[in-house]
GROMACS .gro file of C-alpha atoms in nm:
model
  251
    1UNK     CA    1 -23.711  13.527  -8.015
    2UNK     CA    2 -23.775  13.162  -7.925
    3UNK     CA    3 -23.877  12.923  -8.198
    4UNK     CA    4 -24.233  12.793  -8.191
    5UNK     CA    5 -24.278  12.421  -8.128
    6UNK     CA    6 -24.492  12.147  -8.283
    7UNK     CA    7 -24.566  11.867  -8.036
    8UNK     CA    8 -24.749  11.543  -8.123
    9UNK     CA    9 -24.944  11.394  -7.834
   10UNK     CA   10 -24.965  11.024  -7.760
   11UNK     CA   11 -25.281  10.959  -7.556
   12UNK     CA   12 -25.236  10.604  -7.432
   13UNK     CA   13 -25.493  10.362  -7.292
   14UNK     CA   14 -25.427   9.991  -7.233
   15UNK     CA   15 -25.089  10.024  -7.402
   16UNK     CA   16 -25.226  10.165  -7.728
   17UNK     CA   17 -25.243  10.517  -7.866
   18UNK     CA   18 -25.604  10.637  -7.883
   19UNK     CA   19 -25.784  10.950  -7.992
   20UNK     CA   20 -26.141  11.074  -7.949
   21UNK     CA   21 -26.360  11.384  -7.966
   22UNK     CA   22 -26.433  11.605  -7.662
   23UNK     CA   23 -26.249  11.350  -7.442
   24UNK     CA   24 -26.479  11.064  -7.552
   25UNK     CA   25 -26.549  10.814  -7.836
   26UNK     CA   26 -26.193  10.682  -7.837
   27UNK     CA   27 -26.052  10.493  -8.136
   28UNK     CA   28 -25.723  10.311  -8.181
   29UNK     CA   29 -25.444  10.512  -8.343
   30UNK     CA   30 -25.152  10.271  -8.328
   31UNK     CA   31 -24.853  10.160  -8.125
   32UNK     CA   32 -24.714  10.447  -7.913
   33UNK     CA   33 -24.350  10.344  -7.956
   34UNK     CA   34 -24.380  10.324  -8.334
   35UNK     CA   35 -24.559  10.660  -8.347
   36UNK     CA   36 -24.299  10.821  -8.123
   37UNK     CA   37 -24.019  10.707  -8.353
   38UNK     CA   38 -24.208  10.828  -8.659
   39UNK     CA   39 -24.267  11.172  -8.514
   40UNK     CA   40 -23.907  11.212  -8.404
   41UNK     CA   41 -23.795  11.127  -8.756
   42UNK     CA   42 -24.050  11.362  -8.911
   43UNK     CA   43 -23.919  11.664  -8.723
   44UNK     CA   44 -24.139  11.695  -8.415
   45UNK     CA   45 -23.984  11.934  -8.163
   46UNK     CA   46 -24.104  11.738  -7.860
   47UNK     CA   47 -24.343  11.458  -7.765
   48UNK     CA   48 -24.609  11.438  -7.496
   49UNK     CA   49 -24.714  11.097  -7.366
   50UNK     CA   50 -25.035  11.096  -7.158
   51UNK     CA   51 -25.161  10.782  -6.986
   52UNK     CA   52 -25.519  10.908  -7.002
   53UNK     CA   53 -25.683  10.649  -6.779
   54UNK     CA   54 -25.422  10.627  -6.503
   55UNK     CA   55 -25.589  10.877  -6.267
   56UNK     CA   56 -25.940  10.740  -6.326
   57UNK     CA   57 -25.818  10.386  -6.263
   58UNK     CA   58 -25.619  10.489  -5.957
   59UNK     CA   59 -25.288  10.356  -6.085
   60UNK     CA   60 -24.948  10.485  -6.187
   61UNK     CA   61 -24.826  10.565  -6.538
   62UNK     CA   62 -24.698  10.264  -6.731
   63UNK     CA   63 -24.327  10.287  -6.659
   64UNK     CA   64 -24.216  10.014  -6.898
   65UNK     CA   65 -24.385  10.183  -7.190
   66UNK     CA   66 -24.218  10.509  -7.092
   67UNK     CA   67 -23.880  10.334  -7.096
   68UNK     CA   68 -23.944  10.194  -7.443
   69UNK     CA   69 -24.049  10.528  -7.589
   70UNK     CA   70 -23.763  10.715  -7.423
   71UNK     CA   71 -23.512  10.458  -7.548
   72UNK     CA   72 -23.621  10.509  -7.909
   73UNK     CA   73 -23.644  10.888  -7.935
   74UNK     CA   74 -23.394  11.166  -7.878
   75UNK     CA   75 -23.617  11.473  -7.856
   76UNK     CA   76 -23.765  11.616  -7.534
   77UNK     CA   77 -24.030  11.384  -7.398
   78UNK     CA   78 -24.303  11.473  -7.146
   79UNK     CA   79 -24.504  11.213  -6.954
   80UNK     CA   80 -24.832  11.258  -6.768
   81UNK     CA   81 -25.107  11.052  -6.610
   82UNK     CA   82 -25.153  10.934  -6.252
   83UNK     CA   83 -24.867  11.143  -6.113
   84UNK     CA   84 -24.924  11.252  -5.755
   85UNK     CA   85 -24.597  11.233  -5.560
   86UNK     CA   86 -24.225  11.304  -5.561
   87UNK     CA   87 -24.152  10.935  -5.604
   88UNK     CA   88 -24.377  10.917  -5.911
   89UNK     CA   89 -24.177  11.195  -6.075
   90UNK     CA   90 -23.845  11.043  -5.972
   91UNK     CA   91 -23.947  10.710  -6.125
   92UNK     CA   92 -24.057  10.868  -6.453
   93UNK     CA   93 -23.746  11.081  -6.490
   94UNK     CA   94 -23.541  10.773  -6.410
   95UNK     CA   95 -23.728  10.584  -6.682
   96UNK     CA   96 -23.622  10.843  -6.938
   97UNK     CA   97 -23.879  11.122  -6.935
   98UNK     CA   98 -23.740  11.475  -6.974
   99UNK     CA   99 -24.045  11.645  -6.822
  100UNK     CA  100 -24.360  11.543  -6.641
  101UNK     CA  101 -24.712  11.678  -6.667
  102UNK     CA  102 -24.947  11.696  -6.370
  103UNK     CA  103 -25.314  11.786  -6.369
  104UNK     CA  104 -25.565  11.638  -6.126
  105UNK     CA  105 -25.321  11.590  -5.839
  106UNK     CA  106 -25.214  11.954  -5.865
  107UNK     CA  107 -25.572  12.077  -5.853
  108UNK     CA  108 -25.647  11.860  -5.552
  109UNK     CA  109 -25.326  11.968  -5.373
  110UNK     CA  110 -25.167  12.277  -5.528
  111UNK     CA  111 -24.866  12.262  -5.294
  112UNK     CA  112 -24.756  11.957  -5.492
  113UNK     CA  113 -24.640  12.196  -5.765
  114UNK     CA  114 -24.416  12.382  -5.520
  115UNK     CA  115 -24.272  12.056  -5.388
  116UNK     CA  116 -24.196  11.918  -5.734
  117UNK     CA  117 -24.035  12.243  -5.846
  118UNK     CA  118 -23.822  12.255  -5.530
  119UNK     CA  119 -23.700  11.899  -5.585
  120UNK     CA  120 -23.669  11.874  -5.963
  121UNK     CA  121 -23.668  12.230  -6.099
  122UNK     CA  122 -23.920  12.430  -6.300
  123UNK     CA  123 -23.773  12.315  -6.630
  124UNK     CA  124 -23.925  11.968  -6.602
  125UNK     CA  125 -24.260  12.047  -6.437
  126UNK     CA  126 -24.554  12.107  -6.672
  127UNK     CA  127 -24.907  12.168  -6.546
  128UNK     CA  128 -25.186  12.053  -6.776
  129UNK     CA  129 -25.512  12.246  -6.766
  130UNK     CA  130 -25.822  12.084  -6.916
  131UNK     CA  131 -26.062  12.373  -6.969
  132UNK     CA  132 -26.429  12.388  -7.066
  133UNK     CA  133 -26.645  12.692  -7.131
  134UNK     CA  134 -26.955  12.733  -6.916
  135UNK     CA  135 -27.164  13.043  -6.965
  136UNK     CA  136 -26.877  13.238  -7.114
  137UNK     CA  137 -26.631  13.145  -6.837
  138UNK     CA  138 -26.362  12.881  -6.873
  139UNK     CA  139 -26.339  12.636  -6.582
  140UNK     CA  140 -26.086  12.365  -6.494
  141UNK     CA  141 -26.179  11.997  -6.522
  142UNK     CA  142 -25.994  11.703  -6.368
  143UNK     CA  143 -25.974  11.322  -6.388
  144UNK     CA  144 -25.949  11.304  -6.764
  145UNK     CA  145 -26.210  11.572  -6.812
  146UNK     CA  146 -26.478  11.384  -6.615
  147UNK     CA  147 -26.499  11.608  -6.307
  148UNK     CA  148 -26.584  11.976  -6.307
  149UNK     CA  149 -26.447  12.232  -6.063
  150UNK     CA  150 -26.533  12.590  -5.974
  151UNK     CA  151 -26.177  12.697  -6.051
  152UNK     CA  152 -26.148  12.949  -6.334
  153UNK     CA  153 -25.888  12.851  -6.592
  154UNK     CA  154 -25.715  13.190  -6.598
  155UNK     CA  155 -25.687  13.211  -6.219
  156UNK     CA  156 -25.548  12.858  -6.203
  157UNK     CA  157 -25.296  12.933  -6.477
  158UNK     CA  158 -25.174  13.235  -6.281
  159UNK     CA  159 -25.156  13.030  -5.961
  160UNK     CA  160 -24.948  12.749  -6.113
  161UNK     CA  161 -24.717  13.009  -6.264
  162UNK     CA  162 -24.659  13.168  -5.924
  163UNK     CA  163 -24.590  12.824  -5.779
  164UNK     CA  164 -24.303  12.773  -6.021
  165UNK     CA  165 -24.441  12.554  -6.299
  166UNK     CA  166 -24.225  12.567  -6.610
  167UNK     CA  167 -24.498  12.535  -6.872
  168UNK     CA  168 -24.875  12.511  -6.912
  169UNK     CA  169 -25.043  12.259  -7.140
  170UNK     CA  170 -25.379  12.421  -7.210
  171UNK     CA  171 -25.642  12.193  -7.364
  172UNK     CA  172 -25.978  12.322  -7.479
  173UNK     CA  173 -26.217  12.037  -7.409
  174UNK     CA  174 -26.477  12.208  -7.628
  175UNK     CA  175 -26.242  12.191  -7.928
  176UNK     CA  176 -26.072  11.858  -7.853
  177UNK     CA  177 -26.078  11.632  -8.161
  178UNK     CA  178 -26.316  11.857  -8.354
  179UNK     CA  179 -26.055  11.987  -8.602
  180UNK     CA  180 -26.250  12.314  -8.604
  181UNK     CA  181 -25.962  12.532  -8.489
  182UNK     CA  182 -25.794  12.604  -8.157
  183UNK     CA  183 -25.956  12.821  -7.888
  184UNK     CA  184 -25.779  13.143  -7.978
  185UNK     CA  185 -25.954  13.364  -7.721
  186UNK     CA  186 -25.878  13.135  -7.424
  187UNK     CA  187 -25.519  13.073  -7.531
  188UNK     CA  188 -25.451  13.443  -7.582
  189UNK     CA  189 -25.609  13.537  -7.248
  190UNK     CA  190 -25.389  13.294  -7.059
  191UNK     CA  191 -25.074  13.353  -7.263
  192UNK     CA  192 -25.096  13.727  -7.204
  193UNK     CA  193 -25.145  13.687  -6.828
  194UNK     CA  194 -24.871  13.439  -6.739
  195UNK     CA  195 -24.494  13.454  -6.774
  196UNK     CA  196 -24.430  13.092  -6.874
  197UNK     CA  197 -24.477  12.915  -7.209
  198UNK     CA  198 -24.830  12.805  -7.300
  199UNK     CA  199 -24.886  12.499  -7.519
  200UNK     CA  200 -25.222  12.514  -7.697
  201UNK     CA  201 -25.415  12.192  -7.750
  202UNK     CA  202 -25.754  12.095  -7.890
  203UNK     CA  203 -25.898  12.170  -8.233
  204UNK     CA  204 -25.616  12.160  -8.485
  205UNK     CA  205 -25.745  12.050  -8.824
  206UNK     CA  206 -25.560  12.238  -9.095
  207UNK     CA  207 -25.247  12.442  -9.148
  208UNK     CA  208 -25.422  12.775  -9.097
  209UNK     CA  209 -25.535  12.675  -8.750
  210UNK     CA  210 -25.173  12.646  -8.638
  211UNK     CA  211 -25.085  12.980  -8.795
  212UNK     CA  212 -25.373  13.147  -8.614
  213UNK     CA  213 -25.301  13.001  -8.271
  214UNK     CA  214 -24.940  13.118  -8.295
  215UNK     CA  215 -25.012  13.465  -8.429
  216UNK     CA  216 -25.353  13.547  -8.278
  217UNK     CA  217 -25.355  13.314  -7.977
  218UNK     CA  218 -24.996  13.394  -7.877
  219UNK     CA  219 -24.918  13.027  -7.809
  220UNK     CA  220 -24.555  12.925  -7.759
  221UNK     CA  221 -24.618  12.571  -7.881
  222UNK     CA  222 -24.901  12.367  -8.026
  223UNK     CA  223 -24.997  12.011  -7.944
  224UNK     CA  224 -25.204  11.788  -8.173
  225UNK     CA  225 -25.281  11.421  -8.211
  226UNK     CA  226 -25.519  11.267  -8.465
  227UNK     CA  227 -25.417  11.482  -8.761
  228UNK     CA  228 -25.062  11.354  -8.714
  229UNK     CA  229 -25.157  10.996  -8.622
  230UNK     CA  230 -25.363  10.949  -8.937
  231UNK     CA  231 -25.131  11.157  -9.159
  232UNK     CA  232 -25.388  11.424  -9.239
  233UNK     CA  233 -25.107  11.675  -9.190
  234UNK     CA  234 -24.737  11.598  -9.216
  235UNK     CA  235 -24.519  11.766  -8.954
  236UNK     CA  236 -24.249  11.869  -9.201
  237UNK     CA  237 -24.506  12.024  -9.435
  238UNK     CA  238 -24.669  12.208  -9.147
  239UNK     CA  239 -24.341  12.351  -9.022
  240UNK     CA  240 -24.244  12.458  -9.372
  241UNK     CA  241 -24.581  12.631  -9.416
  242UNK     CA  242 -24.545  12.814  -9.086
  243UNK     CA  243 -24.187  12.914  -9.162
  244UNK     CA  244 -24.295  13.061  -9.495
  245UNK     CA  245 -24.558  13.256  -9.300
  246UNK     CA  246 -24.278  13.425  -9.103
  247UNK     CA  247 -24.325  13.212  -8.790
  248UNK     CA  248 -23.989  13.112  -8.646
  249UNK     CA  249 -23.963  12.733  -8.654
  250UNK     CA  250 -23.687  12.476  -8.613
  251UNK     CA  251 -23.666  12.310  -8.956
   0.00000   0.00000   0.00000
């Protein structure tokens, strides 16, 4: 059985780590390089670095910042934001990223997933799905959660799986930053209907939430931000708690 993973997320805007609620009301959370080093030292299994305004601003991910973070940490490191071409991915991998995460560009042109997988391999291609509930149905949102689509989250998850994506980063926009618990029903539905790992994101606030998303939501990994940034939960303590609850972790 594969070990479950704890993944801090660095949402970056204007060179600083930020965090908000429901994709809005952003506040400063510190220097991304310093946070990356801290998390690596504290036992994080991986890191995710998302340039959250790159797509909205029509620019590429900040390559120099990626180089700095990659130079300082030695755990798997995923980068997303503004990625829309083979050259974008090549540049990011060359700058030190281990994996890349695509979202809006994949929704706009799904064949991009196939092309990236064919050129770089499934192992480094993650598809991020920003999902919001509308009338009991979960739909995909793009451009940093600002644009709605008529694409159902489950159908999109199955599509990206068939196209060769290596992982899915599933974020519940309804739970994002609320610390009220992860969306167990949505995560379970998608995890049970795809054959690739699902990373759950949005809503982590206490130790029990992580236990529940692993055991009830069937997540392979969990991503969180503010509770780690502001030291509301320590990664080592969380992993120890989960391990004592018979969840296989890398300690």
